[in-house]
Coordinates of C-alpha atoms and ligand atoms in Angstrom, one line a residue:
X5 CA 0.0 0.0 0.0
X6 CA 1.3 3.4 -0.8
X7 CA 1.8 5.8 2.1
X8 CA -0.5 8.2 0.3
X9 CA -3.4 5.7 0.3
X10 CA -2.7 5.0 4.0
X11 CA -2.9 8.8 4.7
X12 CA -6.3 8.9 3.1
X13 CA -7.4 6.3 5.7
X14 CA -5.8 8.4 8.5
X15 CA -7.7 11.4 7.2
X16 CA -11.0 9.5 7.4
X17 CA -10.1 8.2 10.9
X18 CA -9.3 11.7 12.0
X19 CA -12.7 13.0 11.0
X20 CA -14.8 10.7 13.1
X21 CA -15.3 10.4 16.8
X22 CA -17.6 7.3 16.6
X23 CA -15.8 4.2 17.8
X24 CA -18.0 2.0 15.6
X25 CA -17.0 4.0 12.5
X26 CA -13.4 4.0 13.5
X27 CA -13.5 0.2 13.8
X28 CA -15.1 -0.2 10.4
X29 CA -12.5 2.1 8.7
X30 CA -9.7 0.2 10.4
X31 CA -11.1 -3.2 9.3
X32 CA -11.2 -1.8 5.7
X33 CA -7.6 -0.6 6.0
X34 CA -6.5 -4.1 7.3
X35 CA -8.3 -5.8 4.4
X36 CA -6.4 -3.7 1.9
X37 CA -3.0 -4.1 3.7
X38 CA -0.8 -7.1 2.9
X39 CA 0.6 -9.4 5.6
X40 CA 4.1 -7.9 5.4
X41 CA 2.9 -4.3 6.2
X42 CA -0.1 -4.8 8.5
X43 CA 2.1 -4.9 11.7
X44 CA 3.7 -1.6 10.7
X45 CA 0.3 -0.1 9.9
X46 CA -0.8 -1.0 13.5
X47 CA 2.2 0.8 15.0
X48 CA 1.7 3.8 12.8
X49 CA -2.0 4.4 13.5
X50 CA -1.0 4.5 17.2
X51 CA 1.7 7.1 16.3
X52 CA 4.6 4.7 16.8
X53 CA 7.3 3.0 14.8
X54 CA 7.8 -0.1 17.0
X55 CA 5.6 -2.1 19.4
X56 CA 4.7 0.1 22.3
X57 CA 6.7 -2.1 24.7
X58 CA 10.0 -1.4 22.9
X59 CA 9.7 2.2 24.2
X60 CA 11.3 3.6 21.0
X61 CA 10.8 7.4 21.2
X62 CA 11.6 9.9 18.5
X63 CA 13.4 12.4 20.8
X64 CA 12.7 15.1 18.2
X65 CA 11.5 18.4 19.5
X66 CA 8.8 20.4 17.6
X67 CA 11.5 23.1 17.0
X68 CA 13.6 20.6 15.1
X69 CA 10.6 19.3 13.1
X70 CA 9.9 23.0 12.2
X71 CA 13.4 23.3 10.9
X72 CA 13.1 20.1 8.9
X73 CA 10.0 21.5 7.3
X74 CA 11.8 24.7 6.4
X75 CA 14.7 22.7 4.9
X76 CA 12.4 20.3 3.0
X77 CA 10.4 23.0 1.3
X78 CA 13.2 25.5 1.0
X79 CA 11.5 28.3 3.0
X80 CA 12.8 30.4 6.0
X81 CA 12.3 29.0 9.4
X82 CA 10.5 32.3 10.3
X83 CA 7.8 31.5 7.7
X84 CA 7.3 28.0 9.2
X85 CA 7.0 29.5 12.7
X86 CA 4.6 32.2 11.6
X87 CA 2.4 29.7 9.8
X88 CA 2.6 27.4 12.8
X89 CA 1.4 30.2 15.1
X90 CA -1.7 30.6 12.8
X91 CA -2.5 27.0 12.1
X92 CA -1.5 25.6 15.5
X93 CA -0.4 22.3 14.0
X94 CA 2.9 21.6 12.2
X95 CA 1.3 18.8 10.2
X96 CA -1.0 21.4 8.5
X97 CA 1.9 23.7 7.9
X98 CA 3.9 20.9 6.2
X99 CA 0.9 20.0 4.1
X100 CA 0.3 23.5 2.9
X101 CA 4.0 24.1 2.1
X102 CA 4.2 20.8 0.3
X103 CA 1.2 21.8 -1.8
X104 CA 2.7 25.1 -2.8
X105 CA 5.9 23.4 -3.9
X106 CA 4.5 21.3 -6.6
X107 CA 7.8 21.4 -8.5
X108 CA 9.3 18.9 -6.1
X109 CA 9.5 15.5 -7.6
X110 CA 7.4 13.1 -5.7
X111 CA 8.0 9.4 -5.6
X112 CA 5.3 7.1 -4.3
X113 CA 6.7 5.6 -1.1
X114 CA 5.0 2.6 0.4
X115 CA 3.8 2.4 4.0
X116 CA 6.7 0.0 4.7
X117 CA 9.3 2.4 3.2
X118 CA 8.0 5.4 5.2
X119 CA 7.9 3.3 8.3
X120 CA 11.5 2.2 7.9
X121 CA 12.6 5.8 7.2
X122 CA 10.8 7.1 10.3
X123 CA 12.2 4.3 12.4
X124 CA 15.7 5.2 11.2
X125 CA 15.1 8.7 12.5
X126 CA 13.9 7.4 15.8
X127 CA 16.9 5.1 16.2
X128 CA 19.5 7.9 15.5
X129 CA 21.2 8.5 18.8
X130 CA 24.4 9.9 20.3
X131 CA 26.5 12.8 19.2
X132 CA 25.0 15.1 16.6
X133 CA 22.0 12.8 16.3
X134 CA 19.6 15.8 16.4
X135 CA 21.1 17.2 13.2
X136 CA 21.0 13.7 11.5
X137 CA 17.4 13.3 12.5
X138 CA 16.5 16.7 11.1
X139 CA 18.2 16.0 7.8
X140 CA 16.5 12.6 7.4
X141 CA 13.2 14.1 8.3
X142 CA 13.6 16.9 5.7
X143 CA 14.6 14.4 3.1
X144 CA 11.6 12.3 3.8
X145 CA 9.2 15.2 3.7
X146 CA 10.6 16.4 0.4
X147 CA 9.7 13.0 -1.2
X148 CA 6.0 12.8 -0.2
X149 CA 2.7 14.3 -1.2
X150 CA 0.9 17.0 1.0
X151 CA -1.5 14.7 2.8
X152 CA 1.3 12.2 3.7
X153 CA 3.4 15.2 4.8
X154 CA 0.7 16.2 7.3
X155 CA 0.7 12.8 9.0
X156 CA 4.4 12.1 8.7
X157 CA 5.0 15.4 10.6
X158 CA 2.5 14.5 13.3
X159 CA 4.1 11.2 14.2
X160 CA 7.5 12.3 15.6
X161 CA 5.9 15.2 17.4
X162 CA 3.4 12.9 19.1
X163 CA 0.5 14.7 17.6
X164 CA -1.1 11.9 15.7
X165 CA -3.9 11.4 18.2
X166 CA -6.6 9.5 16.6
X167 CA -8.5 8.8 19.8
X168 CA -8.3 5.0 19.9
X169 CA -6.1 2.3 21.4
X170 CA -5.0 -1.3 21.0
X171 CA -8.5 -2.4 22.0
X172 CA -10.2 -0.8 19.0
X173 CA -7.6 -2.5 16.7
X174 CA -8.6 -5.9 18.3
X175 CA -12.2 -5.1 17.5
X176 CA -11.3 -4.2 13.9
X177 CA -9.4 -7.5 13.5
X178 CA -12.5 -9.3 14.6
X179 CA -14.5 -7.3 12.0
X180 CA -11.9 -8.2 9.4
X181 CA -12.3 -11.9 10.1
X182 CA -16.0 -12.3 11.1
X183 CA -17.7 -9.1 9.8
X184 CA -18.6 -8.3 13.4
X185 CA -17.0 -8.1 16.9
X186 CA -17.8 -11.8 17.8
X187 CA -14.1 -12.9 17.7
X188 CA -12.8 -10.0 19.8
X189 CA -12.6 -12.1 22.9
X190 CA -10.6 -14.8 21.2
X191 CA -8.2 -12.2 19.6
X192 CA -7.9 -10.3 22.9
X193 CA -6.9 -13.6 24.7
X194 CA -4.0 -14.0 22.2
X195 CA -3.1 -10.3 22.7
X196 CA -3.1 -10.9 26.5
X197 CA -0.3 -13.4 26.3
X198 CA 1.7 -11.6 23.6
X199 CA 0.9 -7.9 23.9
X200 CA 2.3 -6.9 20.5
X201 CA -0.5 -5.5 18.5
X202 CA 1.4 -5.7 15.2
X203 CA 2.3 -9.3 15.7
X204 CA -1.3 -10.3 16.5
X205 CA -2.6 -8.4 13.4
X206 CA -0.1 -10.2 11.2
X207 CA -1.0 -13.6 12.6
X208 CA -4.7 -12.9 12.0
X209 CA -4.0 -11.7 8.5
X210 CA -1.9 -14.8 7.6
X211 CA -3.7 -17.6 9.5
X212 CA -7.0 -16.2 10.5
X213 CA -8.4 -17.1 13.9
X214 CA -6.6 -20.5 13.7
X215 CA -3.3 -18.5 13.3
X216 CA -3.7 -16.9 16.7
X217 CA -4.8 -20.0 18.5
X218 CA -1.2 -21.2 18.4
X219 CA 0.2 -18.0 20.0
X220 CA 2.3 -18.7 23.1
X221 CA 4.0 -16.4 25.5
X222 CA 7.5 -15.4 24.5
X223 CA 10.2 -13.9 26.7
X224 CA 10.8 -10.3 25.5
X225 CA 7.2 -9.6 24.7
X226 CA 5.0 -8.5 27.7
X227 CA 2.1 -10.5 29.0
X228 CA -0.8 -8.4 30.2
X229 CA -0.8 -8.4 34.0
X230 CA -3.3 -10.3 36.0
X231 CA -5.4 -8.0 38.2
X232 CA -7.2 -8.4 41.5
X233 CA -10.9 -8.0 42.5
X234 CA -12.3 -6.5 45.6
X235 CA -14.7 -8.0 48.1
X236 CA -16.2 -6.3 51.2
X237 CA -15.0 -8.4 54.1
X238 CA -12.7 -11.3 55.1
X239 CA -15.8 -13.6 55.3
X240 CA -16.8 -12.8 51.7
X241 CA -13.3 -13.4 50.5
X242 CA -13.0 -16.7 52.3
X243 CA -16.3 -17.8 51.0
X244 CA -15.3 -17.0 47.4
X245 CA -11.9 -18.7 47.7
X246 CA -13.0 -22.2 48.6
X247 CA -11.6 -24.5 51.2
X248 CA -7.9 -23.6 51.0
X249 CA -6.3 -20.5 49.6
X250 CA -3.0 -18.6 49.6
X251 CA -2.5 -15.3 51.4
X252 CA 0.5 -13.1 50.6
X253 CA 1.6 -9.6 51.7
X254 CA 0.5 -6.8 49.3
X255 CA 3.5 -4.6 48.6
X256 CA 3.0 -1.0 47.5
X257 CA 5.6 -0.5 44.8
X258 CA 6.0 -1.0 41.1
X259 CA 4.6 -4.0 39.2
X260 CA 7.6 -5.5 37.5
X261 CA 7.3 -8.3 34.9
X262 CA 10.8 -9.6 34.5
X263 CA 11.8 -11.4 31.3
X264 CA 15.0 -13.4 30.9
X265 CA 16.2 -15.3 27.9
X266 CA 19.5 -16.2 26.2
X267 CA 20.9 -13.6 23.8
X268 CA 19.3 -14.7 20.5
X269 CA 22.0 -13.6 18.1
X270 CA 25.0 -14.6 20.2
X271 CA 24.8 -17.0 23.1
X272 CA 28.3 -16.0 24.3
X273 CA 26.9 -12.6 25.0
X274 CA 25.0 -14.1 27.9
X275 CA 21.4 -13.3 28.8
X276 CA 19.0 -10.6 27.9
X277 CA 16.6 -9.0 30.4
X278 CA 13.6 -6.9 29.9
X279 CA 11.4 -5.5 32.6
X280 CA 7.8 -4.3 31.9
X281 CA 5.6 -2.0 34.1
X282 CA 2.0 -2.6 34.8
X283 CA 1.0 -0.9 31.6
X284 CA 3.6 -2.9 29.7
X285 CA 6.1 -0.1 29.2
X286 CA 9.7 -1.2 28.9
X287 CA 11.2 0.1 32.2
X288 CA 14.4 -2.0 32.1
X289 CA 16.7 1.1 32.3
X290 CA 15.2 2.0 35.7
X291 CA 16.3 -1.2 37.4
X292 CA 19.9 -2.1 36.7
X293 CA 20.2 -4.1 40.0
X294 CA 17.2 -6.3 39.0
X295 CA 18.8 -6.9 35.6
X296 CA 22.1 -8.1 37.1
X297 CA 20.4 -10.1 39.9
X298 CA 18.0 -12.0 37.6
X299 CA 20.9 -13.0 35.3
X300 CA 22.4 -14.9 38.2
X301 CA 19.4 -17.2 38.8
X302 CA 19.8 -20.8 37.9
X303 CA 17.5 -20.8 34.8
X304 CA 17.9 -20.4 31.1
X305 CA 14.8 -18.4 30.4
X306 CA 11.9 -17.2 32.5
X307 CA 9.1 -14.7 33.0
X308 CA 8.5 -13.6 36.6
X309 CA 5.7 -11.4 38.0
X310 CA 6.8 -9.3 40.9
X311 CA 6.4 -6.1 42.8
X312 CA 9.5 -4.0 43.3
X313 CA 9.8 -1.7 46.3
X314 CA 12.5 0.5 47.8
X315 CA 14.1 -0.4 51.1
X316 CA 16.5 1.2 53.6
X317 CA 19.8 -0.8 53.3
X318 CA 20.8 0.1 56.8
X319 CA 17.6 -1.3 58.5
X320 CA 16.3 -3.5 55.7
X321 CA 12.9 -1.9 56.2
X322 CA 10.7 -1.5 53.2
X323 CA 9.9 2.1 52.3
X324 CA 6.6 3.8 51.3
X325 CA 5.6 4.3 47.7
X326 CA 6.7 8.0 47.8
X327 CA 10.3 6.8 48.2
X328 CA 10.0 4.0 45.7
X329 CA 8.7 6.4 43.1
X330 CA 12.0 8.4 43.3
X331 CA 13.4 5.6 41.1
X332 CA 11.3 6.9 38.2
X333 CA 13.8 9.0 36.5
X334 CA 15.7 9.2 33.3
X335 CA 19.0 10.4 34.7
X336 CA 21.1 9.6 37.7
X337 CA 20.0 6.0 37.8
X338 CA 23.4 4.8 39.1
X339 CA 23.2 7.0 42.1
X340 CA 19.6 6.2 42.7
X341 CA 20.5 2.5 42.9
X342 CA 22.9 3.3 45.7
X343 CA 20.6 5.7 47.5
X344 CA 17.3 3.9 47.1
X345 CA 17.9 0.2 46.3
X346 CA 15.0 -2.0 45.5
X347 CA 13.9 -5.5 46.2
X348 CA 11.7 -7.4 43.7
X349 CA 9.2 -9.6 45.5
X350 CA 8.4 -12.3 43.0
X351 CA 5.0 -13.8 43.4
X352 CA 4.5 -15.7 40.2
X353 CA 6.3 -17.4 37.3
X354 CA 4.7 -17.5 33.9
X355 CA 7.4 -19.1 31.7
X356 CA 10.3 -21.3 32.4
X357 CA 13.1 -22.7 30.2
X358 CA 11.2 -22.7 26.9
X359 CA 7.8 -23.5 28.2
X360 CA 4.8 -21.4 29.1
X361 CA 3.4 -22.0 32.6
X362 CA 0.4 -19.8 32.1
X363 CA -2.1 -22.6 32.1
X364 CA -0.6 -24.5 35.1
X365 CA -2.4 -24.1 38.4
X366 CA -1.0 -21.5 40.8
X367 CA 0.2 -24.0 43.4
X368 CA 2.4 -25.7 40.7
X369 CA 3.8 -22.4 39.5
X370 CA 4.5 -21.5 43.1
X371 CA 6.5 -24.8 43.6
X372 CA 8.6 -23.9 40.6
X373 CA 9.3 -20.5 42.1
X374 CA 10.3 -21.9 45.4
X375 CA 12.7 -24.3 43.7
X376 CA 14.4 -21.5 41.7
X377 CA 14.4 -18.7 44.3
X378 CA 15.1 -21.0 47.3
X379 CA 18.5 -21.7 45.7
X380 CA 19.3 -18.2 44.8
X381 CA 21.4 -16.0 47.0
X382 CA 20.5 -12.6 45.6
X383 CA 19.2 -10.0 48.0
X384 CA 17.3 -8.2 45.2
X385 CA 15.1 -11.0 43.9
X386 CA 13.1 -12.3 46.8
X387 CA 10.4 -15.0 47.0
X388 CA 7.2 -13.4 48.3
X389 CA 6.0 -14.9 51.6
X390 CA 3.0 -17.1 51.4
X391 CA 0.8 -19.0 53.7
X392 CA -2.0 -21.4 53.0
X393 CA -5.1 -20.8 55.1
X394 CA -8.7 -21.7 55.0
X395 CA -10.9 -19.3 56.9
X396 CA -11.7 -15.6 57.5
X397 CA -10.3 -15.5 61.0
X398 CA -6.8 -16.5 59.8
X399 CA -7.0 -14.1 57.0
X400 CA -7.8 -11.2 59.3
X401 CA -4.9 -12.0 61.6
X402 CA -2.5 -12.3 58.6
X403 CA -3.8 -8.9 57.3
X404 CA -3.2 -7.4 60.8
X405 CA 0.3 -8.7 60.8
X406 CA 1.0 -7.2 57.3
X407 CA -0.5 -3.9 58.2
X408 CA 1.6 -3.7 61.4
X409 CA 4.7 -4.2 59.2
X410 CA 3.6 -1.1 57.2
X411 CA 2.4 -3.1 54.2
X412 CA -0.6 -2.2 52.1
X413 CA -2.6 -5.3 53.0
X414 CA -2.9 -8.8 51.6
X415 CA -3.4 -10.5 48.3
X416 CA -5.6 -13.6 48.5
X417 CA -5.2 -16.1 45.8
X418 CA -6.9 -19.2 44.5
X419 CA -4.6 -22.2 44.4
X420 CA -5.9 -24.3 41.5
X421 CA -6.3 -21.7 38.8
X422 CA -4.3 -20.7 35.7
X423 CA -2.7 -17.2 35.5
X424 CA -5.3 -14.8 34.1
X425 CA -3.5 -12.4 31.8
X426 CA -5.2 -9.0 31.5
X427 CA -8.0 -10.1 33.7
X428 CA -9.5 -8.8 36.8
X429 CA -11.2 -11.8 38.5
X430 CA -11.8 -13.5 41.7
X431 CA -8.7 -15.6 41.3
X432 CA -6.9 -12.8 43.2
X433 CA -8.7 -10.6 45.7
X434 CA -7.0 -7.7 47.4
X435 CA -7.6 -6.9 51.0
X436 CA -6.4 -3.4 51.8
X437 CA -6.4 -1.2 54.8
X438 CA -9.8 0.2 53.8
X439 CA -11.6 -3.1 53.2
X440 CA -12.8 -3.3 56.8
X441 CA -12.7 -0.8 59.6
X442 CA -10.8 -1.7 62.8
X443 CA -13.8 -3.4 64.3
X444 CA -14.0 -5.9 61.4
X445 CA -17.0 -4.2 60.0
X446 CA -17.2 -3.6 56.3
X447 CA -16.0 -0.1 55.4
X448 CA -18.2 1.9 53.1
X449 CA -15.8 2.2 50.2
X450 CA -13.6 -0.9 50.1
X451 CA -10.8 0.4 48.0
X452 CA -9.1 3.5 46.6
X453 CA -10.5 4.5 43.2
X454 CA -8.3 5.3 40.2
X455 CA -9.7 8.2 38.3
X456 CA -8.8 10.2 35.2
X457 CA -8.0 13.9 35.4
X458 CA -10.5 15.6 33.0
X459 CA -10.2 19.3 33.7
X460 CA -9.7 22.1 36.3
X461 CA -11.7 24.9 37.8
X462 CA -10.3 28.4 38.0
X463 CA -9.0 29.3 41.5
X464 CA -10.7 31.8 43.7
X465 CA -9.6 33.4 47.0
X466 CA -6.6 31.6 48.6
X467 CA -6.7 29.0 45.9
X468 CA -6.1 31.4 43.2
X469 CA -2.5 31.5 44.4
X470 CA -2.2 27.9 43.2
X471 CA -3.5 28.6 39.8
X472 CA -6.5 26.3 40.1
X473 CA -9.4 25.8 42.5
X474 CA -10.1 22.2 42.0
X475 CA -10.2 19.5 39.4
X476 CA -12.8 17.4 37.7
X477 CA -12.1 13.7 37.7
X478 CA -13.9 10.8 35.9
X479 CA -13.6 7.2 34.9
X480 CA -13.5 5.2 31.7
X481 CA -16.7 3.6 30.4
X482 CA -15.0 0.8 28.5
X483 CA -16.6 2.3 25.3
X484 CA -13.7 4.7 24.6
X485 CA -15.5 7.5 26.6
X486 CA -14.8 9.0 30.0
X487 CA -17.6 9.9 32.4
X488 CA -17.3 12.5 35.2
X489 CA -17.4 11.2 38.7
X490 CA -16.6 14.1 41.1
X491 CA -14.9 17.4 41.8
X492 CA -11.7 17.2 43.9
X493 CA -10.9 20.5 45.7
X494 CA -11.0 20.4 49.5
X495 CA -9.3 17.0 49.4
X496 CA -6.1 18.5 48.0
X497 CA -3.2 19.7 50.2
X498 CA -1.3 22.9 49.1
X499 CA 1.5 20.7 47.8
X500 CA -1.0 18.7 45.8
X501 CA -2.6 21.9 44.4
X502 CA 0.8 22.9 43.1
X503 CA 1.4 19.5 41.5
X504 CA -2.1 19.5 39.9
X505 CA -1.5 23.0 38.5
X506 CA 1.7 21.8 36.8
X507 CA 0.0 18.8 35.3
X508 CA -2.9 20.9 34.1
X509 CA -0.6 23.4 32.5
X510 CA 1.1 20.6 30.6
X511 CA -2.0 18.8 29.4
X512 CA -4.5 21.5 28.8
X513 CA -6.3 21.5 25.5
X514 CA -8.5 24.2 23.8
X515 CA -11.8 22.3 23.7
X516 CA -13.6 19.5 25.4
X517 CA -12.0 16.2 24.3
X518 CA -14.5 14.4 22.2
X519 CA -14.3 11.3 24.4
X520 CA -15.6 13.2 27.5
X521 CA -19.2 13.0 28.5
X522 CA -19.8 15.7 31.0
X523 CA -22.9 17.5 32.2
X524 CA -23.2 21.3 31.6
X525 CA -23.3 22.2 35.3
X526 CA -20.0 20.4 36.1
X527 CA -18.0 21.7 33.0
X528 CA -14.5 22.8 34.1
X529 CA -12.9 26.1 33.0
X530 CA -9.9 24.2 31.6
X531 CA -10.0 20.9 29.8
X532 CA -7.2 18.4 30.1
X533 CA -6.6 15.5 27.7
X534 CA -7.0 12.0 29.2
X535 CA -3.5 11.1 30.4
X536 CA -3.1 11.2 34.1
X537 CA -4.5 8.8 36.6
X538 CA -5.3 10.0 40.1
X539 CA -5.8 7.6 43.0
X540 CA -8.4 8.9 45.4
X541 CA -10.0 7.7 48.6
X542 CA -13.6 8.6 49.5
X543 CA -15.9 8.1 52.4
X544 CA -18.8 7.0 50.3
X545 CA -20.2 6.6 46.8
X546 CA -23.5 8.4 46.4
X547 CA -25.9 8.5 43.5
X548 CA -25.6 11.8 41.6
X549 CA -27.4 13.3 38.7
X550 CA -24.7 15.9 38.2
X551 CA -22.1 13.5 37.2
X552 CA -22.4 11.4 34.1
X553 CA -21.3 8.1 35.8
X554 CA -24.5 8.5 37.8
X555 CA -22.6 8.4 41.0
X556 CA -20.3 10.8 42.9
X557 CA -17.8 10.5 45.8
X558 CA -18.3 12.0 49.3
X559 CA -15.1 13.6 50.7
X560 CA -12.7 12.5 48.0
X561 CA -9.0 12.9 48.9
X562 CA -6.1 12.5 46.6
X563 CA -3.8 9.7 47.6
X564 CA -1.3 10.0 44.7
X565 CA -0.7 10.4 41.0
X566 CA -0.5 6.9 39.5
X567 CA 1.9 7.1 36.6
X568 CA 2.0 3.3 36.3
X569 CA -1.5 3.3 34.9
X570 CA -3.0 4.4 31.6
X571 CA -6.4 6.3 31.7
X572 CA -8.0 3.2 30.2
X573 CA -6.8 1.1 33.1
X574 CA -8.4 3.4 35.7
X575 CA -11.4 2.1 37.7
X576 CA -14.3 1.6 35.3
X577 CA -17.9 2.8 35.4
X578 CA -18.9 -0.8 35.9
X579 CA -16.5 -1.1 38.9
X580 CA -17.9 2.0 40.4
X581 CA -21.4 0.5 40.2
X582 CA -20.1 -2.7 41.7
X583 CA -18.4 -0.8 44.5
X584 CA -21.7 1.0 45.2
X585 CA -23.5 -2.3 45.4
X586 CA -20.9 -3.6 47.7
X587 CA -21.3 -0.6 49.9
X588 CA -25.0 -0.9 50.1
X589 CA -24.7 -4.6 50.7
X590 CA -26.9 -5.5 47.7
Ligands
AMP610 P1 -4.4 -2.8 42.8 O1 -3.4 -2.0 42.0 O2 -4.8 -2.1 44.0 O3 -5.5 -3.3 41.9 O4 -3.7 -4.1 43.3 C1 -3.1 -5.0 42.5 C2 -1.6 -4.8 42.5 O5 -1.0 -5.1 43.7 C3 -0.9 -5.6 41.5 O6 -0.9 -5.0 40.2 C4 0.6 -5.6 42.0 O7 1.3 -4.5 41.4 C5 0.4 -5.3 43.5 N1 0.9 -6.4 44.3 C6 1.5 -6.2 45.5 N2 1.8 -7.4 46.1 C7 1.3 -8.4 45.3 C8 1.2 -9.8 45.5 N3 1.7 -10.5 46.5 N4 0.6 -10.5 44.4 C9 0.1 -9.9 43.4 N5 0.1 -8.5 43.2 C10 0.7 -7.8 44.2

């Protein structure tokens, strides 16, 4: 497919906000694409030039792209800047200039060719790489038609926001195969064990639904994380779990999925390690001590599921999340490893020496883990404590013990079930500080709620010194939309106000994002694009006509910004309804 034809699809996608229509257009695009290019098409429509988990970023500032445009179309940079000020989008500027320079000889580049050229630009690194990126970008722009130039410009600047994610692509693949969304579940199951959207699309294109049935986990490609459910009391948890179940401490750190495998090209170069976060980003660079510790384990290849948390090397005590989060940085990692070392508490194993363990029951996976980690002498990779219990009383006393140690609570796990990639289910139930009050009575809201920042209200009085007077937060509906849940104002400390102001400044947009469903009376003064997840705790969930979820929160307080979650992974509208039911005991 030529990039020009692909751009026509992008143009159609850009013009619609309807998820159904987007799905149909994508299915049509996939039908026209051939098997060698469909993977690249998937990455490109998401604004990327590699699977998301590779974390390949362009590192090319808008200013540089503006210079590339000037160079490509032989105009002064001032002219580009001036047009940019008027149009507000560099893609439109490039497109207009390409149009006026009809003399330029255009060759019809294919999607695959443009993809490779863009990838080359992203891969340039080191000394003078900015200049090399710029020259390559200019060269590419000078070879393509105006419409293609518009989208090629938007990709490196991160402005190709078409308003859908991997999940819509899965729907479109189902439409491609079945004409409707009936195969989505099956395709999603394959994506859950190999979260590479391009690879999944290619398998579907080549072998249909049969092609994806054979997909197995592979070290190096992330598996979507299993998630936990909530229940209102120790009794309810024990009842759901059956006669015997496992209880483990719940650590409050980073989810770390650790992959280890022999260097594919050259075995003498030892082992490769990749670490993925909860939202499947490649975060290997943040944890050099985990990388070296995992290489010492007595295994050839493995995928571990773990939680990594900072500790004080002098006392060996685990530290709160605020300290662990300090490890999230791009620079100064070496020093951070010394100042804030981490331990990875491994609680599951999903793959071992060439074989997937995903379908094995948990107690068997745990035995494998004990065998491997029991022998290891690393202080960084640690086997998570576990106890097998059978009733609510024992559960409560374990939870008390964990809370006294300063932990977040307990994870309760069924013993005879397979790992559930990407799924929240009753195979794991979390028991946090708020699940019960101190008297063992069910608390009203049994968990913190992860919400999405949607907008902000202008500050008045004292709060005007912070720049904003409160924020509007909401949750995803699972239909590509976000619904408002509550205003958060009095529940913010001064420090949090300042932090919110910075985030709002960075993410504000001119108009209400099309995926927001908000009532007139709760409209904020400033809109923010869906990006940041805020964890809040409330006293109660109450029905509310003002907020489009249909419920609101009483006394919401901000616990923290959760930058390990995507907006789509925040608590859903459905979960809010479930939490409300739990609270009212229905
Ligand atoms: P939540 O984020 O509140 O839904 O709780 C689930 C999270 O708890 C998981 O994503 C893990 O990051 C974390 N976690 C901490 N300890 C454990 C454990 N022992 N087993 C599983 N998950 C754990």
